[in-house]
Amino acid sequence: MPRFIRPLIAACALAATMAHAAFPERPITIVVPYAPGGAADAVARVLATRMGSKLGTSVIVENKAGASGTIGASFVAKAKADGYTMLYDATPYSINPHLFAKMPYAANALQPLSLVLLAPNALVVKAESPLKNVNDLIAKAKAEPGKINFASGGSGTVQRLAAELFRQQLGLDMVHVPYKSGGPAIADVMGGQVDFMFATVAASYPLVSGGKLRALAVSSPQRSARLPEVPTVAETVIPGYEAYEWNGVLLPAGTPAAISKQLHQVIAEVLKEDEVKQRLSDLGAQPVGSTPAEFSAFLKKEDAKWGEVVKKGNIKLD
């Protein structure tokens, strides 16, 4: 190799290293593909604030809601893979490919970075319901096929699919009543117009503790710290049952490894902070964190589970 080439190669390598070392040089955007005010939005803003402090730059949350989260996810999937645009997504990310005839981005257009949290749902009935536990609900559903109904905030929500998974695994004949959002659905469960629903612990806990709803079970493998007296579906009737709300961070595929590693390390540090853990606990969630490989394996498992539920239940978007 000619002598003058070696210094040139070394200079290029040094320049590349310095470019990565300089990250970030400008503000980072976290895209939340849902409307402001929801749980995912709230956690993303906590994450953004703490990440910005550690990275020494502004981390901005931008909401790009619509089409069950696919608009925002598509935006990030098509963004430059430089670490300056991140996706903070949730369970619909795993459900949407099975509900939409065509997705607006390729399956490999995003790369998992880190799981952030897991949050269980609670199976709730009105406080005055004669159904005192899950076995009461099952017995009534078996005795009166097609008479028990359950609410959800929409056909593509994890709450709807949590109930569908419950129904399928027990072989029950029950009727789904979809609403445009979770609020009206919970209101009609409280009013007795609908028999039950799976609702997030964050949404249901104040109503359960306030005596307006009764929680019969939670959807996580372990009991919820917010509702410790409420048994899990798994321990009660369906071993292995779980239907989580998850949140996680993804990047455009092809993001440089050094940048991905830096962002992952910062997220891991944030999730260990006591203040952040308490904030997530207040939302009924468990901070988990993960490696990119662990998050990828988790997403594959979620994809397979919800794909089977959607297919078996012939579930369509409202």
Short mmCIF file of N, CA and C in Angstrom, two decimals, residues 42-185:
data_model
loop_
_atom_site.label_atom_id
_atom_site.label_comp_id
_atom_site.label_asym_id
_atom_site.label_seq_id
_atom_site.Cartn_x
_atom_site.Cartn_y
_atom_site.Cartn_z
N ALA A 42 -47.55 10.36 27.89
CA ALA A 42 -47.06 10.80 29.20
C ALA A 42 -45.69 10.21 29.51
N VAL A 43 -45.54 8.92 29.25
CA VAL A 43 -44.26 8.26 29.54
C VAL A 43 -43.17 8.76 28.59
N ALA A 44 -43.53 8.95 27.32
CA ALA A 44 -42.55 9.44 26.35
C ALA A 44 -42.00 10.80 26.77
N ARG A 45 -42.84 11.63 27.35
CA ARG A 45 -42.40 12.96 27.77
C ARG A 45 -41.46 12.88 28.99
N VAL A 46 -41.74 11.94 29.88
CA VAL A 46 -40.82 11.72 31.00
C VAL A 46 -39.47 11.24 30.47
N LEU A 47 -39.53 10.29 29.55
CA LEU A 47 -38.30 9.74 28.95
C LEU A 47 -37.52 10.83 28.22
N ALA A 48 -38.24 11.65 27.46
CA ALA A 48 -37.59 12.71 26.68
C ALA A 48 -36.87 13.71 27.58
N THR A 49 -37.51 14.10 28.66
CA THR A 49 -36.90 15.07 29.58
C THR A 49 -35.61 14.53 30.18
N ARG A 50 -35.66 13.29 30.64
CA ARG A 50 -34.48 12.71 31.28
C ARG A 50 -33.38 12.40 30.26
N MET A 51 -33.77 11.94 29.07
CA MET A 51 -32.77 11.68 28.03
C MET A 51 -32.07 12.97 27.63
N GLY A 52 -32.84 14.04 27.49
CA GLY A 52 -32.27 15.32 27.11
C GLY A 52 -31.24 15.80 28.11
N SER A 53 -31.55 15.59 29.39
CA SER A 53 -30.63 16.00 30.44
C SER A 53 -29.31 15.24 30.35
N LYS A 54 -29.39 13.95 30.05
CA LYS A 54 -28.19 13.12 29.99
C LYS A 54 -27.40 13.34 28.70
N LEU A 55 -28.11 13.63 27.61
CA LEU A 55 -27.45 13.79 26.32
C LEU A 55 -26.96 15.22 26.08
N GLY A 56 -27.45 16.16 26.89
CA GLY A 56 -27.03 17.54 26.72
C GLY A 56 -27.67 18.22 25.52
N THR A 57 -28.85 17.79 25.16
CA THR A 57 -29.57 18.41 24.04
C THR A 57 -31.07 18.30 24.30
N SER A 58 -31.86 19.03 23.54
CA SER A 58 -33.31 18.93 23.66
C SER A 58 -33.80 17.64 23.02
N VAL A 59 -34.70 16.95 23.71
CA VAL A 59 -35.38 15.79 23.13
C VAL A 59 -36.85 16.15 23.09
N ILE A 60 -37.37 16.30 21.88
CA ILE A 60 -38.72 16.82 21.65
C ILE A 60 -39.68 15.68 21.36
N VAL A 61 -40.85 15.71 22.00
CA VAL A 61 -41.89 14.74 21.70
C VAL A 61 -42.83 15.33 20.67
N GLU A 62 -43.03 14.61 19.59
CA GLU A 62 -43.93 15.06 18.51
C GLU A 62 -45.00 14.00 18.30
N ASN A 63 -46.25 14.40 18.46
CA ASN A 63 -47.37 13.47 18.27
C ASN A 63 -47.79 13.45 16.81
N LYS A 64 -47.83 12.24 16.24
CA LYS A 64 -48.32 12.05 14.87
C LYS A 64 -49.34 10.93 14.92
N ALA A 65 -50.54 11.29 15.38
CA ALA A 65 -51.58 10.28 15.61
C ALA A 65 -52.34 9.96 14.32
N GLY A 66 -53.00 8.81 14.35
CA GLY A 66 -53.86 8.42 13.24
C GLY A 66 -53.63 7.01 12.79
N ALA A 67 -54.70 6.39 12.30
CA ALA A 67 -54.65 5.03 11.74
C ALA A 67 -54.02 4.04 12.71
N SER A 68 -54.46 4.12 13.97
CA SER A 68 -54.01 3.18 15.00
C SER A 68 -52.50 3.18 15.19
N GLY A 69 -51.90 4.33 14.96
CA GLY A 69 -50.46 4.45 15.19
C GLY A 69 -49.59 4.27 13.96
N THR A 70 -50.19 3.86 12.84
CA THR A 70 -49.37 3.57 11.66
C THR A 70 -48.83 4.82 10.98
N ILE A 71 -49.50 5.96 11.14
CA ILE A 71 -49.02 7.19 10.50
C ILE A 71 -47.69 7.62 11.12
N GLY A 72 -47.64 7.65 12.43
CA GLY A 72 -46.40 8.03 13.11
C GLY A 72 -45.29 7.02 12.90
N ALA A 73 -45.64 5.73 12.96
CA ALA A 73 -44.63 4.68 12.75
C ALA A 73 -44.06 4.76 11.34
N SER A 74 -44.92 5.03 10.37
CA SER A 74 -44.48 5.15 8.98
C SER A 74 -43.54 6.34 8.81
N PHE A 75 -43.84 7.43 9.49
CA PHE A 75 -42.99 8.62 9.41
C PHE A 75 -41.57 8.30 9.88
N VAL A 76 -41.46 7.60 11.00
CA VAL A 76 -40.14 7.26 11.53
C VAL A 76 -39.45 6.22 10.65
N ALA A 77 -40.23 5.27 10.15
CA ALA A 77 -39.66 4.23 9.28
C ALA A 77 -39.00 4.83 8.05
N LYS A 78 -39.51 5.97 7.59
CA LYS A 78 -38.99 6.60 6.39
C LYS A 78 -38.02 7.76 6.69
N ALA A 79 -37.75 7.98 7.97
CA ALA A 79 -36.84 9.06 8.37
C ALA A 79 -35.39 8.63 8.16
N LYS A 80 -34.52 9.61 8.15
CA LYS A 80 -33.09 9.32 8.02
C LYS A 80 -32.61 8.54 9.24
N ALA A 81 -31.83 7.51 8.99
CA ALA A 81 -31.35 6.63 10.07
C ALA A 81 -30.09 7.21 10.70
N ASP A 82 -30.28 8.32 11.43
CA ASP A 82 -29.12 9.00 12.01
C ASP A 82 -29.24 9.19 13.52
N GLY A 83 -30.30 8.62 14.12
CA GLY A 83 -30.48 8.72 15.56
C GLY A 83 -31.25 9.93 16.02
N TYR A 84 -31.60 10.83 15.09
CA TYR A 84 -32.30 12.04 15.48
C TYR A 84 -33.82 11.91 15.43
N THR A 85 -34.32 10.78 14.96
CA THR A 85 -35.75 10.53 14.94
C THR A 85 -35.99 9.14 15.52
N MET A 86 -36.76 9.10 16.61
CA MET A 86 -37.04 7.85 17.29
C MET A 86 -38.55 7.63 17.35
N LEU A 87 -38.96 6.39 17.48
CA LEU A 87 -40.37 6.05 17.59
C LEU A 87 -40.65 5.50 18.98
N TYR A 88 -41.62 6.10 19.67
CA TYR A 88 -42.07 5.57 20.96
C TYR A 88 -43.44 4.94 20.72
N ASP A 89 -43.46 3.63 20.59
CA ASP A 89 -44.71 2.96 20.20
C ASP A 89 -45.22 2.05 21.31
N ALA A 90 -46.35 1.42 21.04
CA ALA A 90 -47.02 0.60 22.04
C ALA A 90 -47.62 -0.64 21.37
N THR A 91 -48.45 -1.36 22.10
CA THR A 91 -48.97 -2.65 21.66
C THR A 91 -49.59 -2.65 20.26
N PRO A 92 -50.31 -1.60 19.84
CA PRO A 92 -50.87 -1.63 18.48
C PRO A 92 -49.83 -1.88 17.39
N TYR A 93 -48.57 -1.57 17.66
CA TYR A 93 -47.50 -1.84 16.69
C TYR A 93 -47.47 -3.32 16.33
N SER A 94 -47.77 -4.19 17.30
CA SER A 94 -47.76 -5.64 17.06
C SER A 94 -49.07 -6.15 16.49
N ILE A 95 -50.12 -5.36 16.66
CA ILE A 95 -51.46 -5.79 16.23
C ILE A 95 -51.78 -5.31 14.82
N ASN A 96 -51.35 -4.10 14.48
CA ASN A 96 -51.72 -3.49 13.20
C ASN A 96 -51.44 -4.33 11.96
N PRO A 97 -50.29 -5.00 11.86
CA PRO A 97 -50.04 -5.78 10.64
C PRO A 97 -51.07 -6.86 10.37
N HIS A 98 -51.83 -7.25 11.40
CA HIS A 98 -52.83 -8.30 11.24
C HIS A 98 -54.23 -7.73 10.98
N LEU A 99 -54.36 -6.41 11.10
CA LEU A 99 -55.65 -5.77 10.89
C LEU A 99 -55.72 -4.98 9.59
N PHE A 100 -54.59 -4.43 9.17
CA PHE A 100 -54.55 -3.64 7.94
C PHE A 100 -54.18 -4.53 6.75
N ALA A 101 -54.90 -4.37 5.67
CA ALA A 101 -54.61 -5.16 4.47
C ALA A 101 -53.22 -4.86 3.94
N LYS A 102 -52.80 -3.60 4.08
CA LYS A 102 -51.46 -3.21 3.63
C LYS A 102 -50.89 -2.18 4.59
N MET A 103 -49.70 -2.46 5.09
CA MET A 103 -49.04 -1.52 5.98
C MET A 103 -48.29 -0.46 5.17
N PRO A 104 -48.20 0.78 5.68
CA PRO A 104 -47.53 1.85 4.93
C PRO A 104 -46.01 1.84 5.03
N TYR A 105 -45.46 0.84 5.68
CA TYR A 105 -44.00 0.71 5.76
C TYR A 105 -43.64 -0.76 5.83
N ALA A 106 -42.43 -1.09 5.43
CA ALA A 106 -41.97 -2.48 5.42
C ALA A 106 -41.74 -2.98 6.84
N ALA A 107 -41.90 -4.29 7.01
CA ALA A 107 -41.76 -4.89 8.34
C ALA A 107 -40.36 -4.69 8.92
N ASN A 108 -39.37 -4.60 8.05
CA ASN A 108 -37.98 -4.46 8.51
C ASN A 108 -37.48 -3.01 8.46
N ALA A 109 -38.40 -2.06 8.34
CA ALA A 109 -38.01 -0.65 8.22
C ALA A 109 -37.65 -0.01 9.55
N LEU A 110 -37.99 -0.69 10.64
CA LEU A 110 -37.69 -0.18 11.97
C LEU A 110 -36.90 -1.22 12.75
N GLN A 111 -35.97 -0.77 13.56
CA GLN A 111 -35.18 -1.70 14.37
C GLN A 111 -35.46 -1.46 15.85
N PRO A 112 -35.78 -2.52 16.60
CA PRO A 112 -36.07 -2.38 18.03
C PRO A 112 -34.84 -1.87 18.78
N LEU A 113 -35.06 -0.96 19.72
CA LEU A 113 -33.97 -0.44 20.54
C LEU A 113 -34.11 -0.90 21.99
N SER A 114 -35.28 -0.63 22.58
CA SER A 114 -35.47 -1.04 23.98
C SER A 114 -36.95 -1.11 24.33
N LEU A 115 -37.31 -2.15 25.02
CA LEU A 115 -38.60 -2.21 25.69
C LEU A 115 -38.52 -1.23 26.86
N VAL A 116 -39.60 -0.52 27.14
CA VAL A 116 -39.59 0.47 28.21
C VAL A 116 -40.42 0.01 29.41
N LEU A 117 -41.64 -0.47 29.12
CA LEU A 117 -42.52 -0.84 30.22
C LEU A 117 -43.51 -1.92 29.79
N LEU A 118 -44.05 -2.58 30.79
CA LEU A 118 -45.16 -3.50 30.62
C LEU A 118 -46.25 -3.07 31.59
N ALA A 119 -47.50 -3.05 31.13
CA ALA A 119 -48.61 -2.64 31.98
C ALA A 119 -49.77 -3.61 31.80
N PRO A 120 -50.26 -4.19 32.88
CA PRO A 120 -51.37 -5.14 32.76
C PRO A 120 -52.70 -4.44 32.57
N ASN A 121 -53.67 -5.19 32.15
CA ASN A 121 -55.05 -4.74 32.10
C ASN A 121 -55.82 -5.42 33.22
N ALA A 122 -56.91 -4.82 33.62
CA ALA A 122 -57.77 -5.41 34.65
C ALA A 122 -59.12 -5.76 34.04
N LEU A 123 -59.62 -6.94 34.36
CA LEU A 123 -60.95 -7.35 33.95
C LEU A 123 -61.91 -6.76 34.98
N VAL A 124 -62.74 -5.81 34.54
CA VAL A 124 -63.59 -5.09 35.49
C VAL A 124 -65.07 -5.22 35.15
N VAL A 125 -65.89 -5.17 36.20
CA VAL A 125 -67.35 -5.15 36.09
C VAL A 125 -67.84 -4.00 36.96
N LYS A 126 -69.13 -3.67 36.87
CA LYS A 126 -69.64 -2.60 37.73
C LYS A 126 -69.59 -3.07 39.19
N ALA A 127 -69.49 -2.11 40.09
CA ALA A 127 -69.30 -2.43 41.50
C ALA A 127 -70.44 -3.27 42.06
N GLU A 128 -71.66 -3.08 41.55
CA GLU A 128 -72.81 -3.81 42.08
C GLU A 128 -73.09 -5.10 41.33
N SER A 129 -72.22 -5.49 40.42
CA SER A 129 -72.43 -6.70 39.62
C SER A 129 -72.52 -7.94 40.50
N PRO A 130 -73.42 -8.87 40.14
CA PRO A 130 -73.49 -10.15 40.87
C PRO A 130 -72.27 -11.03 40.60
N LEU A 131 -71.47 -10.66 39.61
CA LEU A 131 -70.26 -11.42 39.29
C LEU A 131 -69.15 -11.01 40.26
N LYS A 132 -68.85 -11.91 41.19
CA LYS A 132 -67.89 -11.59 42.25
C LYS A 132 -66.45 -11.98 41.90
N ASN A 133 -66.30 -12.89 40.94
CA ASN A 133 -64.97 -13.35 40.56
C ASN A 133 -64.99 -13.86 39.13
N VAL A 134 -63.86 -14.25 38.61
CA VAL A 134 -63.77 -14.70 37.22
C VAL A 134 -64.60 -15.96 36.99
N ASN A 135 -64.61 -16.86 37.95
CA ASN A 135 -65.38 -18.09 37.78
C ASN A 135 -66.88 -17.82 37.68
N ASP A 136 -67.36 -16.78 38.37
CA ASP A 136 -68.76 -16.38 38.22
C ASP A 136 -69.04 -15.94 36.79
N LEU A 137 -68.13 -15.16 36.23
CA LEU A 137 -68.28 -14.69 34.85
C LEU A 137 -68.29 -15.85 33.88
N ILE A 138 -67.38 -16.78 34.05
CA ILE A 138 -67.30 -17.93 33.15
C ILE A 138 -68.56 -18.78 33.25
N ALA A 139 -69.02 -19.02 34.47
CA ALA A 139 -70.21 -19.84 34.68
C ALA A 139 -71.43 -19.20 34.01
N LYS A 140 -71.56 -17.88 34.13
CA LYS A 140 -72.70 -17.19 33.53
C LYS A 140 -72.62 -17.23 32.01
N ALA A 141 -71.40 -17.05 31.48
CA ALA A 141 -71.22 -17.09 30.02
C ALA A 141 -71.53 -18.47 29.46
N LYS A 142 -71.19 -19.51 30.19
CA LYS A 142 -71.48 -20.88 29.73
C LYS A 142 -72.97 -21.20 29.86
N ALA A 143 -73.60 -20.65 30.89
CA ALA A 143 -75.03 -20.92 31.10
C ALA A 143 -75.90 -20.13 30.13
N GLU A 144 -75.40 -18.98 29.67
CA GLU A 144 -76.18 -18.12 28.78
C GLU A 144 -75.33 -17.72 27.57
N PRO A 145 -75.09 -18.65 26.65
CA PRO A 145 -74.25 -18.36 25.48
C PRO A 145 -74.77 -17.15 24.69
N GLY A 146 -73.88 -16.25 24.35
CA GLY A 146 -74.25 -15.09 23.54
C GLY A 146 -74.94 -13.99 24.31
N LYS A 147 -75.11 -14.15 25.60
CA LYS A 147 -75.81 -13.13 26.39
C LYS A 147 -74.85 -12.18 27.11
N ILE A 148 -73.65 -12.64 27.40
CA ILE A 148 -72.66 -11.79 28.06
C ILE A 148 -71.96 -10.93 27.01
N ASN A 149 -71.83 -9.63 27.29
CA ASN A 149 -71.12 -8.76 26.35
C ASN A 149 -69.95 -8.07 27.03
N PHE A 150 -69.00 -7.66 26.21
CA PHE A 150 -67.82 -6.98 26.74
C PHE A 150 -67.49 -5.77 25.88
N ALA A 151 -67.01 -4.72 26.53
CA ALA A 151 -66.71 -3.46 25.85
C ALA A 151 -65.22 -3.34 25.55
N SER A 152 -64.92 -2.43 24.64
CA SER A 152 -63.53 -2.04 24.39
C SER A 152 -63.52 -0.68 23.73
N GLY A 153 -62.35 -0.07 23.69
CA GLY A 153 -62.21 1.23 23.04
C GLY A 153 -62.00 1.14 21.55
N GLY A 154 -62.25 -0.04 20.96
CA GLY A 154 -62.10 -0.23 19.52
C GLY A 154 -61.60 -1.61 19.19
N SER A 155 -61.90 -2.08 17.99
CA SER A 155 -61.57 -3.46 17.61
C SER A 155 -60.08 -3.74 17.59
N GLY A 156 -59.26 -2.73 17.32
CA GLY A 156 -57.83 -2.97 17.22
C GLY A 156 -57.06 -2.76 18.50
N THR A 157 -57.75 -2.51 19.60
CA THR A 157 -57.07 -2.23 20.86
C THR A 157 -56.65 -3.52 21.57
N VAL A 158 -55.62 -3.41 22.39
CA VAL A 158 -55.18 -4.58 23.14
C VAL A 158 -56.25 -5.00 24.14
N GLN A 159 -57.06 -4.05 24.63
CA GLN A 159 -58.13 -4.42 25.55
C GLN A 159 -59.15 -5.33 24.88
N ARG A 160 -59.48 -5.02 23.61
CA ARG A 160 -60.41 -5.88 22.89
C ARG A 160 -59.77 -7.26 22.69
N LEU A 161 -58.49 -7.27 22.28
CA LEU A 161 -57.84 -8.55 22.01
C LEU A 161 -57.56 -9.34 23.28
N ALA A 162 -57.37 -8.64 24.40
CA ALA A 162 -57.22 -9.34 25.68
C ALA A 162 -58.49 -10.10 26.01
N ALA A 163 -59.64 -9.47 25.78
CA ALA A 163 -60.92 -10.13 26.02
C ALA A 163 -61.15 -11.26 25.02
N GLU A 164 -60.73 -11.04 23.78
CA GLU A 164 -60.88 -12.07 22.75
C GLU A 164 -60.00 -13.28 23.06
N LEU A 165 -58.78 -13.04 23.52
CA LEU A 165 -57.90 -14.14 23.92
C LEU A 165 -58.52 -14.92 25.07
N PHE A 166 -59.08 -14.21 26.03
CA PHE A 166 -59.78 -14.82 27.17
C PHE A 166 -60.94 -15.67 26.67
N ARG A 167 -61.74 -15.11 25.78
CA ARG A 167 -62.90 -15.82 25.23
C ARG A 167 -62.48 -17.06 24.46
N GLN A 168 -61.50 -16.91 23.59
CA GLN A 168 -61.06 -18.03 22.76
C GLN A 168 -60.50 -19.18 23.60
N GLN A 169 -59.67 -18.85 24.57
CA GLN A 169 -59.03 -19.91 25.35
C GLN A 169 -60.00 -20.66 26.25
N LEU A 170 -61.11 -20.02 26.57
CA LEU A 170 -62.12 -20.68 27.40
C LEU A 170 -63.28 -21.22 26.58
N GLY A 171 -63.29 -20.93 25.27
CA GLY A 171 -64.36 -21.42 24.41
C GLY A 171 -65.71 -20.81 24.72
N LEU A 172 -65.74 -19.54 25.07
CA LEU A 172 -66.98 -18.87 25.46
C LEU A 172 -67.61 -18.14 24.28
N ASP A 173 -68.93 -18.05 24.31
CA ASP A 173 -69.69 -17.31 23.30
C ASP A 173 -70.12 -15.99 23.93
N MET A 174 -69.40 -14.92 23.60
CA MET A 174 -69.69 -13.60 24.15
C MET A 174 -69.69 -12.57 23.03
N VAL A 175 -70.33 -11.45 23.27
CA VAL A 175 -70.52 -10.43 22.23
C VAL A 175 -69.66 -9.20 22.53
N HIS A 176 -68.92 -8.76 21.51
CA HIS A 176 -68.08 -7.57 21.65
C HIS A 176 -68.88 -6.32 21.33
N VAL A 177 -68.75 -5.30 22.18
CA VAL A 177 -69.39 -4.00 21.96
C VAL A 177 -68.28 -2.95 21.83
N PRO A 178 -67.95 -2.54 20.60
CA PRO A 178 -66.86 -1.57 20.42
C PRO A 178 -67.30 -0.13 20.65
N TYR A 179 -66.41 0.65 21.21
CA TYR A 179 -66.62 2.09 21.40
C TYR A 179 -65.50 2.82 20.67
N LYS A 180 -65.65 4.12 20.54
CA LYS A 180 -64.63 4.88 19.82
C LYS A 180 -63.41 5.18 20.70
N SER A 181 -63.56 5.02 22.01
CA SER A 181 -62.43 5.21 22.92
C SER A 181 -62.74 4.49 24.23
N GLY A 182 -61.73 4.42 25.09
CA GLY A 182 -61.89 3.68 26.33
C GLY A 182 -62.80 4.34 27.34
N GLY A 183 -62.84 5.68 27.37
CA GLY A 183 -63.65 6.39 28.36
C GLY A 183 -65.12 6.03 28.33
N PRO A 184 -65.79 6.15 27.17
CA PRO A 184 -67.20 5.77 27.10
C PRO A 184 -67.44 4.29 27.39
N ALA A 185 -66.47 3.45 27.03
CA ALA A 185 -66.60 2.02 27.30
C ALA A 185 -66.63 1.76 28.80
#
